[in-house]
Each structure stands twice: as C-alpha cells, then as structure tokens.
mmCIF file of C-alpha atoms in Angstrom:
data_model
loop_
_atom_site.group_PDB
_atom_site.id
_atom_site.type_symbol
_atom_site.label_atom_id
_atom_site.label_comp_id
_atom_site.label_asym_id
_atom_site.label_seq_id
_atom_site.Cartn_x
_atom_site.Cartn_y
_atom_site.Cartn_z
ATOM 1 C CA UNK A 1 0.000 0.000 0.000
ATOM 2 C CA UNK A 2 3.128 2.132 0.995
ATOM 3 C CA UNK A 3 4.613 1.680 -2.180
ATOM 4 C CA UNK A 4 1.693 2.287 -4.437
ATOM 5 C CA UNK A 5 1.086 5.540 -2.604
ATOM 6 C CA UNK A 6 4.449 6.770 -3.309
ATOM 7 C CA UNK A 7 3.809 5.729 -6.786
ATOM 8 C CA UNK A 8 0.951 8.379 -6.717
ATOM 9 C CA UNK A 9 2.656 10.941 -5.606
ATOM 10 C CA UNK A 10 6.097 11.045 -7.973
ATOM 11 C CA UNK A 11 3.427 10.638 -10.971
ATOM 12 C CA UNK A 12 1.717 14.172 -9.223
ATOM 13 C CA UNK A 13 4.736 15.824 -9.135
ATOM 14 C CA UNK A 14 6.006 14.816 -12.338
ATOM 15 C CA UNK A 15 2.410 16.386 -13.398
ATOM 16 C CA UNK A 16 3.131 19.360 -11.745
ATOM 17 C CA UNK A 17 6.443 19.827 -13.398
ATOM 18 C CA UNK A 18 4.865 19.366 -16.752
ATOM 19 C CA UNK A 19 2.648 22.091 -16.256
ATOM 20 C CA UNK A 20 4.506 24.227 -15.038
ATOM 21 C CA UNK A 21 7.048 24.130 -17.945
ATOM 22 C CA UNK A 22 3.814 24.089 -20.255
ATOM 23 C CA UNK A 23 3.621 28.081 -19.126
ATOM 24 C CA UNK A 24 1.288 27.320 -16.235
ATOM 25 C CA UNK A 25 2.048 28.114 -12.479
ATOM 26 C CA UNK A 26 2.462 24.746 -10.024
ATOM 27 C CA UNK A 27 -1.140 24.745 -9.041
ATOM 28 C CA UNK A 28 -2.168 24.471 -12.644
ATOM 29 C CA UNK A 29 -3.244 28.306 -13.225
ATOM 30 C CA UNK A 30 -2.274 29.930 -16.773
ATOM 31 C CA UNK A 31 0.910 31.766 -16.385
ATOM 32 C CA UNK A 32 0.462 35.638 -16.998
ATOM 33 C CA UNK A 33 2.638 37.460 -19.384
ATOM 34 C CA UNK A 34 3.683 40.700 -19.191
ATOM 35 C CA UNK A 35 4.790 42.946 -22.378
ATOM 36 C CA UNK A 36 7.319 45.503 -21.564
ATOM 37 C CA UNK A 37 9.351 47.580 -23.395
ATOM 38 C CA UNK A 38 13.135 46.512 -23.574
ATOM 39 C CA UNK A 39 15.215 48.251 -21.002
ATOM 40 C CA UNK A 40 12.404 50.475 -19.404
ATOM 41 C CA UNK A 41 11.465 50.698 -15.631
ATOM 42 C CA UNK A 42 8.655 48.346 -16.682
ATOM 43 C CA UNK A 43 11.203 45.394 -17.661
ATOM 44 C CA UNK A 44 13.408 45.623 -14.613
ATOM 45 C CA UNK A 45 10.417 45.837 -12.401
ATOM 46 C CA UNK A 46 8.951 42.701 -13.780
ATOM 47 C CA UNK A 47 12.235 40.697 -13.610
ATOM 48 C CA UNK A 48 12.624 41.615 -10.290
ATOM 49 C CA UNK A 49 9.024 40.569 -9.327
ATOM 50 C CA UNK A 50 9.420 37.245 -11.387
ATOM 51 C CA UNK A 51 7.217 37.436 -14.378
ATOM 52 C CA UNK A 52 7.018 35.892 -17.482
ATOM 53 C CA UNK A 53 7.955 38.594 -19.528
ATOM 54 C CA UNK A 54 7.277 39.671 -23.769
ATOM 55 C CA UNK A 55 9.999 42.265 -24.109
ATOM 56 C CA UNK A 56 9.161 44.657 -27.341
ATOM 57 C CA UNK A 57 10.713 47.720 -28.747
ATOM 58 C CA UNK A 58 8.117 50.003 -27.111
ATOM 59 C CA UNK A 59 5.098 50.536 -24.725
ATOM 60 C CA UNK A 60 3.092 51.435 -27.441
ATOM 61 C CA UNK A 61 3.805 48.354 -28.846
ATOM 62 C CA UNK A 62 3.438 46.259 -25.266
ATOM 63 C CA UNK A 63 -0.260 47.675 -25.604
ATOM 64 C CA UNK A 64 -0.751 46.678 -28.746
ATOM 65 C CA UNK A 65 0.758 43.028 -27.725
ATOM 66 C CA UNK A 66 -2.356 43.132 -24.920
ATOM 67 C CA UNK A 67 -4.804 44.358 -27.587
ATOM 68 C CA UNK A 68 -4.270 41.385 -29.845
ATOM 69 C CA UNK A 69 -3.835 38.895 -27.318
ATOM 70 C CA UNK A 70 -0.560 37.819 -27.365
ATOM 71 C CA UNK A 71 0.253 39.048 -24.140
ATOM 72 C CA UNK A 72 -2.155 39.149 -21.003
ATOM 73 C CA UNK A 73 -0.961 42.521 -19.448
ATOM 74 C CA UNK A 74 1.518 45.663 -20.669
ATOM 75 C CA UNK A 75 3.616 47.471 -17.834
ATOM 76 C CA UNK A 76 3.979 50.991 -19.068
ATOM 77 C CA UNK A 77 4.344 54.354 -17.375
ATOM 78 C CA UNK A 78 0.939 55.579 -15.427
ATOM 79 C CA UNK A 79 1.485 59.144 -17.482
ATOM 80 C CA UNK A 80 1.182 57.372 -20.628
ATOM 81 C CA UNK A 81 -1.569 55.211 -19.594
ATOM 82 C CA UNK A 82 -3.233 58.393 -18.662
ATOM 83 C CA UNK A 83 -2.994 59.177 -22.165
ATOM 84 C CA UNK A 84 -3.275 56.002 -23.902
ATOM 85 C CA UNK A 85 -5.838 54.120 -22.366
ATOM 86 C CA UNK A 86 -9.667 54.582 -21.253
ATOM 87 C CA UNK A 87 -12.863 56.409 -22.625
ATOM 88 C CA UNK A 88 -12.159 58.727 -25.897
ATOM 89 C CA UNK A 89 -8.308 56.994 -25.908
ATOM 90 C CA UNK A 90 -6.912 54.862 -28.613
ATOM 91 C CA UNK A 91 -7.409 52.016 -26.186
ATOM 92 C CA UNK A 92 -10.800 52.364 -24.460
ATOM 93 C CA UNK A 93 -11.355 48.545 -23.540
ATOM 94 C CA UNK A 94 -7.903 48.979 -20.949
ATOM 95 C CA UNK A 95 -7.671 49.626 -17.539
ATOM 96 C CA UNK A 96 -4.819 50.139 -14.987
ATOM 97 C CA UNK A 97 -4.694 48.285 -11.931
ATOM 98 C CA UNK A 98 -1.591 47.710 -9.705
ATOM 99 C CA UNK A 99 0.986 50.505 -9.517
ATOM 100 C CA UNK A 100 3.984 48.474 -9.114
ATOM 101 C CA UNK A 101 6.266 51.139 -8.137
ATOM 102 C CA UNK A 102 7.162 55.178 -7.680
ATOM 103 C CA UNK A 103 9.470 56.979 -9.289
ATOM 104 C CA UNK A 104 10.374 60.029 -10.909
ATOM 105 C CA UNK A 105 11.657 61.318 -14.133
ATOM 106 C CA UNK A 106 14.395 63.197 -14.917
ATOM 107 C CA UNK A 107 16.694 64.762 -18.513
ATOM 108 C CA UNK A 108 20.186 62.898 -18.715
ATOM 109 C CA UNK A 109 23.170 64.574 -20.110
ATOM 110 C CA UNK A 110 27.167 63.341 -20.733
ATOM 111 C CA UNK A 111 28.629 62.521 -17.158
ATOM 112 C CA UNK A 112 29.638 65.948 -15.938
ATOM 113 C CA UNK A 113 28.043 68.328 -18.775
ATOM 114 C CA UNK A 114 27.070 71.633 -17.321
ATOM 115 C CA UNK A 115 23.978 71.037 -19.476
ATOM 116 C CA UNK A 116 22.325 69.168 -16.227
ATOM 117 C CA UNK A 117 22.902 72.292 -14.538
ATOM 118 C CA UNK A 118 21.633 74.349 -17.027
ATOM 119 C CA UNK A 119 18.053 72.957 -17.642
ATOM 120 C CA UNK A 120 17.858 72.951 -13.967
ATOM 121 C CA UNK A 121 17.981 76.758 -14.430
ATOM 122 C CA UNK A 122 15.681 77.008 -16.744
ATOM 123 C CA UNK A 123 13.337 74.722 -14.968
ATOM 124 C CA UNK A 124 13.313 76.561 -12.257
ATOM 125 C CA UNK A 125 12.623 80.118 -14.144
ATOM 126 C CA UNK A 126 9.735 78.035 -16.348
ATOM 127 C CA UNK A 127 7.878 76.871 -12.804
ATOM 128 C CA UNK A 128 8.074 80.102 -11.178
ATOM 129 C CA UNK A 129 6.710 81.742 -13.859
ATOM 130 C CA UNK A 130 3.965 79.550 -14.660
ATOM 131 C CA UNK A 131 5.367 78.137 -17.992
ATOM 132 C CA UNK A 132 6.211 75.075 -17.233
ATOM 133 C CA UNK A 133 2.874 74.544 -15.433
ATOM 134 C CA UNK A 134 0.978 75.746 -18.699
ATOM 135 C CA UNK A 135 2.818 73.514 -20.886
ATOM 136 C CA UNK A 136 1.875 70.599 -18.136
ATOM 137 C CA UNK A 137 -2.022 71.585 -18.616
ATOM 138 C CA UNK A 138 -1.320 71.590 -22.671
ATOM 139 C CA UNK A 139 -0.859 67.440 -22.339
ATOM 140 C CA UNK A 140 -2.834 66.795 -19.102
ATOM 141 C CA UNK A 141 0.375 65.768 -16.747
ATOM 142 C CA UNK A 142 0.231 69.041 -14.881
ATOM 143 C CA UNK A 143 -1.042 67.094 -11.455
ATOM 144 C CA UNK A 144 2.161 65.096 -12.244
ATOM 145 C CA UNK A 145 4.928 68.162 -11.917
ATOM 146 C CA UNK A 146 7.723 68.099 -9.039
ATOM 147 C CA UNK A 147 7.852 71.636 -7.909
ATOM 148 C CA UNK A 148 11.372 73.239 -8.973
ATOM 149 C CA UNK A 149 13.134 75.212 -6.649
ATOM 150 C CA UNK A 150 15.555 78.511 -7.556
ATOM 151 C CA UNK A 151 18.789 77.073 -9.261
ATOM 152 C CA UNK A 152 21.519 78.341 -10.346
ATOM 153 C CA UNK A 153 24.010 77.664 -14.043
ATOM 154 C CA UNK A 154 27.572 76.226 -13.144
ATOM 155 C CA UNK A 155 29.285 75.893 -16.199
ATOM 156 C CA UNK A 156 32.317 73.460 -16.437
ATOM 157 C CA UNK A 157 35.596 74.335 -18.192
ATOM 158 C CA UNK A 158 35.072 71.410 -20.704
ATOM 159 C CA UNK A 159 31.626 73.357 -21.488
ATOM 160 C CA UNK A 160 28.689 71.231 -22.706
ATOM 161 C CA UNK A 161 26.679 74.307 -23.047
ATOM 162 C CA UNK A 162 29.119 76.109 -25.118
ATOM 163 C CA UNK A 163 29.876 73.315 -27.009
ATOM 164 C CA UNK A 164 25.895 72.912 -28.604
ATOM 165 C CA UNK A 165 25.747 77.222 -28.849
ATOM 166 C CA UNK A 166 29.007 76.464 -31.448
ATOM 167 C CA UNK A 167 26.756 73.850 -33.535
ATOM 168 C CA UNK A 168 23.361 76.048 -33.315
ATOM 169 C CA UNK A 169 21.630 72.656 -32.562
ATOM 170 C CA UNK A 170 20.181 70.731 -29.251
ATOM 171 C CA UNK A 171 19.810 67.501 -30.329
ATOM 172 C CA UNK A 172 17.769 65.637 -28.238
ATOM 173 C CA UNK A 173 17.646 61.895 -27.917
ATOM 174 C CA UNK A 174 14.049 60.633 -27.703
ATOM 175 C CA UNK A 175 11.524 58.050 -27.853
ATOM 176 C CA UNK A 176 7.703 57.587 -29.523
ATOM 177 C CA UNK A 177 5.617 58.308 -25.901
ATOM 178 C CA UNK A 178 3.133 60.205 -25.552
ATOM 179 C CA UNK A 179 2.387 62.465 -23.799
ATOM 180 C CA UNK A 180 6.013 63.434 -23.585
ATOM 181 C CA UNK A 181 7.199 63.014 -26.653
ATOM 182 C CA UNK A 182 5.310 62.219 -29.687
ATOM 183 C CA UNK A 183 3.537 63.104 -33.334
ATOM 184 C CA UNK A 184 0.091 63.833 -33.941
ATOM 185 C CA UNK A 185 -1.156 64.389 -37.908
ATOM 186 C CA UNK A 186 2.244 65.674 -38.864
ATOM 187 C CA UNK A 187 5.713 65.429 -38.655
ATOM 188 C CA UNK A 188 6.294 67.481 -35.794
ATOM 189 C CA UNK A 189 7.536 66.122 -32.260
ATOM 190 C CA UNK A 190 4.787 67.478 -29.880
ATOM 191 C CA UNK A 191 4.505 66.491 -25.892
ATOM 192 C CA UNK A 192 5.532 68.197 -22.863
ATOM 193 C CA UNK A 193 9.002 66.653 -22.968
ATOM 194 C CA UNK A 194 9.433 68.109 -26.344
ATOM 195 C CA UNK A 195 7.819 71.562 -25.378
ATOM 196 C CA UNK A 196 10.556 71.539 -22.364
ATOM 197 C CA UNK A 197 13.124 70.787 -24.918
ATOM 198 C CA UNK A 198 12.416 73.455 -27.191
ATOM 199 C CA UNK A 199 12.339 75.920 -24.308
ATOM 200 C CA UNK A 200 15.666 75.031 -23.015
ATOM 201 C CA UNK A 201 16.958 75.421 -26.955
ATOM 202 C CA UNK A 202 15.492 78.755 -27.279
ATOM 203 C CA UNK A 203 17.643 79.970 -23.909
ATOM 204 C CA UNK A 204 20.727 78.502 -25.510
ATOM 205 C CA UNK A 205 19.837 80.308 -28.933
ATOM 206 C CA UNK A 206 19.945 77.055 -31.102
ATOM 207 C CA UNK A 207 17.417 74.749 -32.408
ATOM 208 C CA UNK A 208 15.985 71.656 -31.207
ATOM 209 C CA UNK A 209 16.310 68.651 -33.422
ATOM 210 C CA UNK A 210 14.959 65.287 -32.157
ATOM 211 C CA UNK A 211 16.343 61.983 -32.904
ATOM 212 C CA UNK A 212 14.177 58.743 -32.416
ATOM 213 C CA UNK A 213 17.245 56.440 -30.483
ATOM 214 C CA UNK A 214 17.045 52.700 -29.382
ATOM 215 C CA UNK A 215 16.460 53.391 -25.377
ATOM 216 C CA UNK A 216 18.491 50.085 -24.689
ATOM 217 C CA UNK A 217 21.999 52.703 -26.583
ATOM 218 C CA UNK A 218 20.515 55.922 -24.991
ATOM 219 C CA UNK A 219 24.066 55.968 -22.861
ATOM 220 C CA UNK A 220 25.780 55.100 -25.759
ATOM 221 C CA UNK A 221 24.297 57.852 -28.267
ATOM 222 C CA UNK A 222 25.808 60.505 -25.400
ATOM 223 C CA UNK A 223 28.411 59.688 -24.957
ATOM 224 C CA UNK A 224 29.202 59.053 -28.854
ATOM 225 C CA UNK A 225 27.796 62.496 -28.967
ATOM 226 C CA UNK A 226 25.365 61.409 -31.757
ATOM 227 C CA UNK A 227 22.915 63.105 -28.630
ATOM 228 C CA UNK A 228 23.107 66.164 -26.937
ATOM 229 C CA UNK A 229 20.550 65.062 -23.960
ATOM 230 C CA UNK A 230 18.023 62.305 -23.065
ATOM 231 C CA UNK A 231 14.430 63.877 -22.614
ATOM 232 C CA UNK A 232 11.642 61.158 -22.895
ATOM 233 C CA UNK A 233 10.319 60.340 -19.791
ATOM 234 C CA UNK A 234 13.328 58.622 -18.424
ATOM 235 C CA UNK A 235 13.049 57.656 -14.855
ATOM 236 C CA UNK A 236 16.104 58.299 -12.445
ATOM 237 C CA UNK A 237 16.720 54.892 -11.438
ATOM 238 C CA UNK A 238 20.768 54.343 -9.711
ATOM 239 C CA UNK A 239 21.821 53.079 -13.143
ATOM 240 C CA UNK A 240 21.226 56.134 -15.018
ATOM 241 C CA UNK A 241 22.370 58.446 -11.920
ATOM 242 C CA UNK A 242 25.822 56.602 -12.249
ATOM 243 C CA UNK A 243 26.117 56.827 -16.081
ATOM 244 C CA UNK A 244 24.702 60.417 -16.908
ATOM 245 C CA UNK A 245 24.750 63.743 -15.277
ATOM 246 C CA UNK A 246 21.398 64.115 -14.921
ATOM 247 C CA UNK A 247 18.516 67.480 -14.391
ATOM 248 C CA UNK A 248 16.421 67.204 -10.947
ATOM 249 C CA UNK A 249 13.317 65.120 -11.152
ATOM 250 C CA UNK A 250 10.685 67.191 -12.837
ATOM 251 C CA UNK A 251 7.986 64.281 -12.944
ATOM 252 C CA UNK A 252 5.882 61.856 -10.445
ATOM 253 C CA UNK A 253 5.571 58.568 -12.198
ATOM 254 C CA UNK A 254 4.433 54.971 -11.455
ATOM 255 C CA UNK A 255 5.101 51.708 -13.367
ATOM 256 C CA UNK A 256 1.566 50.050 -13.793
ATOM 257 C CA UNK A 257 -0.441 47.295 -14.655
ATOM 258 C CA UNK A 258 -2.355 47.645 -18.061
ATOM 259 C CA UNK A 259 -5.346 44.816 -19.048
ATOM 260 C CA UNK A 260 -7.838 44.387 -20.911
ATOM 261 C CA UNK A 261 -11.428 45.535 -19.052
#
C-alpha cells in the first residue's frame, strides 16, 4: 500500500512539473505574461518581481501586444496610460490596476556636462513663472509636476553648453511616448518633454532637433555624442544616476499594470 502511494505521488509531481514548464504556475493556473518595453522601468520591475515577460521595442507596442492577445498585461508608465488608455483613448477597452512602483523622471546629459545644470535653471525660471505649469495643462500631466526650486548655471571648463551654442543645434535623444514626446497628424515632435526641450533650446539660442534612439543605446548615443541630452520620460533609477549627469526630477511617475477591461 506504501509503495503504491508513493507511486501516486512522484506521478503528481512529475504532473506538476509538466505544467509548469507548459507556461502554467504549479497549481495548474495559466501563467500571466507581461509585455514591456526593452530596457524600461517596466522590464526591470517585472524581472525583479518574477514574471514571465514579452519584451518589445516600445510601450506602445506592449499595448498593442495586450490588444491582440498575445500578451495578457503591458507594464507601461501611469502618465502614458493616462494618455493612452480609457474612454475617448486609442485604447478604451484597458484599464490600470496595480501601480507596481514610484518613481520620478528626470533629462540625462554626458557625465559631468554643465547642461544638467543648465536645464535645472531654466526649470526653475519656467515653474516660477507659470510656464512650465501651462505647458503641463497643454498634455494633461500638470497634477504630475515636481515643484522646482531657484537654481543656479555652473558651467564646467570642458563646457557642454558652449559646445551645442558652437553647432546652433540641441539635439535631443528621444523616444515615440506620448504624452512626452510624440507626433500627432504631422511630422512634428509634440509632448511636454518636447515643449521643455524646445524651451531650453530657445535659452541657448539654437534649435531643437529630435532623434528617435534605441532606449536600450541611450548611454551610448551621449556619450558618442550622436545626442546632446536624453528627454523622454526617463526615470532616475541608480543606473542612469551613475552613467549620466542628470537634471532634478521634474515628474511623479508609477510603473503600472495595463489589461484588458
């Protein structure tokens, strides 16, 4: 009796095993997967959490992965979920649910460009005198601003700054994400990161000029100067604090949970 009941058991676990590797959990439930865009905030969150991740080249494209089916939740950014998803959006049949972390975004420059310090300045000027709130209202993340205090230009001797007023041109290394960067019926980068961008080339007396960039190289394109700055809703996690000299957080954000209603 012993021995058949053993029997019984290995055969269960053996089941279980199967399952499991068949993309179902040990107690037999369907495994969720998550799309997330490669090298985001979303990706690292879900590895460190465990899931069974669809990386793609974009959240735009993680909620199009949940729209057709072929993967059962997107983790994007809660401002572009506020944008993307709901009543009168592109996806109205999506929700948010969990908000899997907090964070905050910030510009990144070349480690020790005095261009950090200088959009810092201008920040500062733009909030106190409403600007940078108005632009904020213009794309519907104004509840999301980090108040900027008074700040102050430093420039380096190795000057970043001077450097881009010799070339007339900010080039600024960006993404497709709304509502911070993006293109609506024409060819023209709108969104409040690009707004932001623009303001911070008119005070330098150049013009902006945005460059799509693969986010995984966004270090790389700086520091090849192929980029100027990173401005596209890039959260200040420690990896991008040690690699680029980077603007104060201007930005509340969460990583969340995007599904189908």
């Amino acid at each position: 009796m012993k021995k058949k009941i053993a029997m019984i058991l290995v055969a269960a676990m053996v089941m279980g095993l199967t399952m499991t590797g068949c993309g179902k959990t040990a107690t037999g439930e369907k495994e969720m997967v998550y799309a997330v865009e490669a090298g985001s905030a979303g990706e690292e969150v879900a590895k460190e959490k465990g899931f069974k991740i669809n990386s793609v080249a974009s959240q735009a494209d993680a909620l199009m992965e949940v729209s057709a089916g072929t993967s059962d939740a997107a983790i994007i950014d809660l401002l572009m979920a506020g944008a993307m998803i709901g009543e009168g959006t592109s996806y109205p049949d999506m929700i948010h649910t969990d908000e899997l972390t907090t964070e905050e975004y910030g510009v990144g420059c070349r480690k020790g460009s005095d261009l950090a310090s200088f959009i810092d300045f201008t920040m500062a000027n733009a909030y106190a005198n409403g600007t940078m709130t108005e632009i904020a209202k213009k794309y519907g993340v104004q509840e999301s601003l980090v108040a900027q205090k008074t700040a102050t230009y430093t420039a380096t001797d190795d000057s970043d700054v001077e450097y881009i007023k010799g070339k007339g041109t900010l080039i600024v290394g960006i993404t497709d994400f709304a509502p911070m960067d993006y293109k609506e019926g024409s060819d023209e980068w709108i969104g409040f990161d690009a707004d932001m961008a623009r303001l911070v080339a008119d005070e330098l007396g150049v013009e902006a000029k945005f460059v799509e960039i693969d986010w995984d190289n966004k270090i790389m394109e700086l520091n090849s100067k192929n980029i100027d700055v990173v401005w596209n809703g890039m959260t200040l996690t420690g990896e991008v604090m040690e690699a680029m000299e980077c603007s104060k957080a201007y930005c509340n954000n969460a990583q969340v949970i995007v599904i189908k209603k």
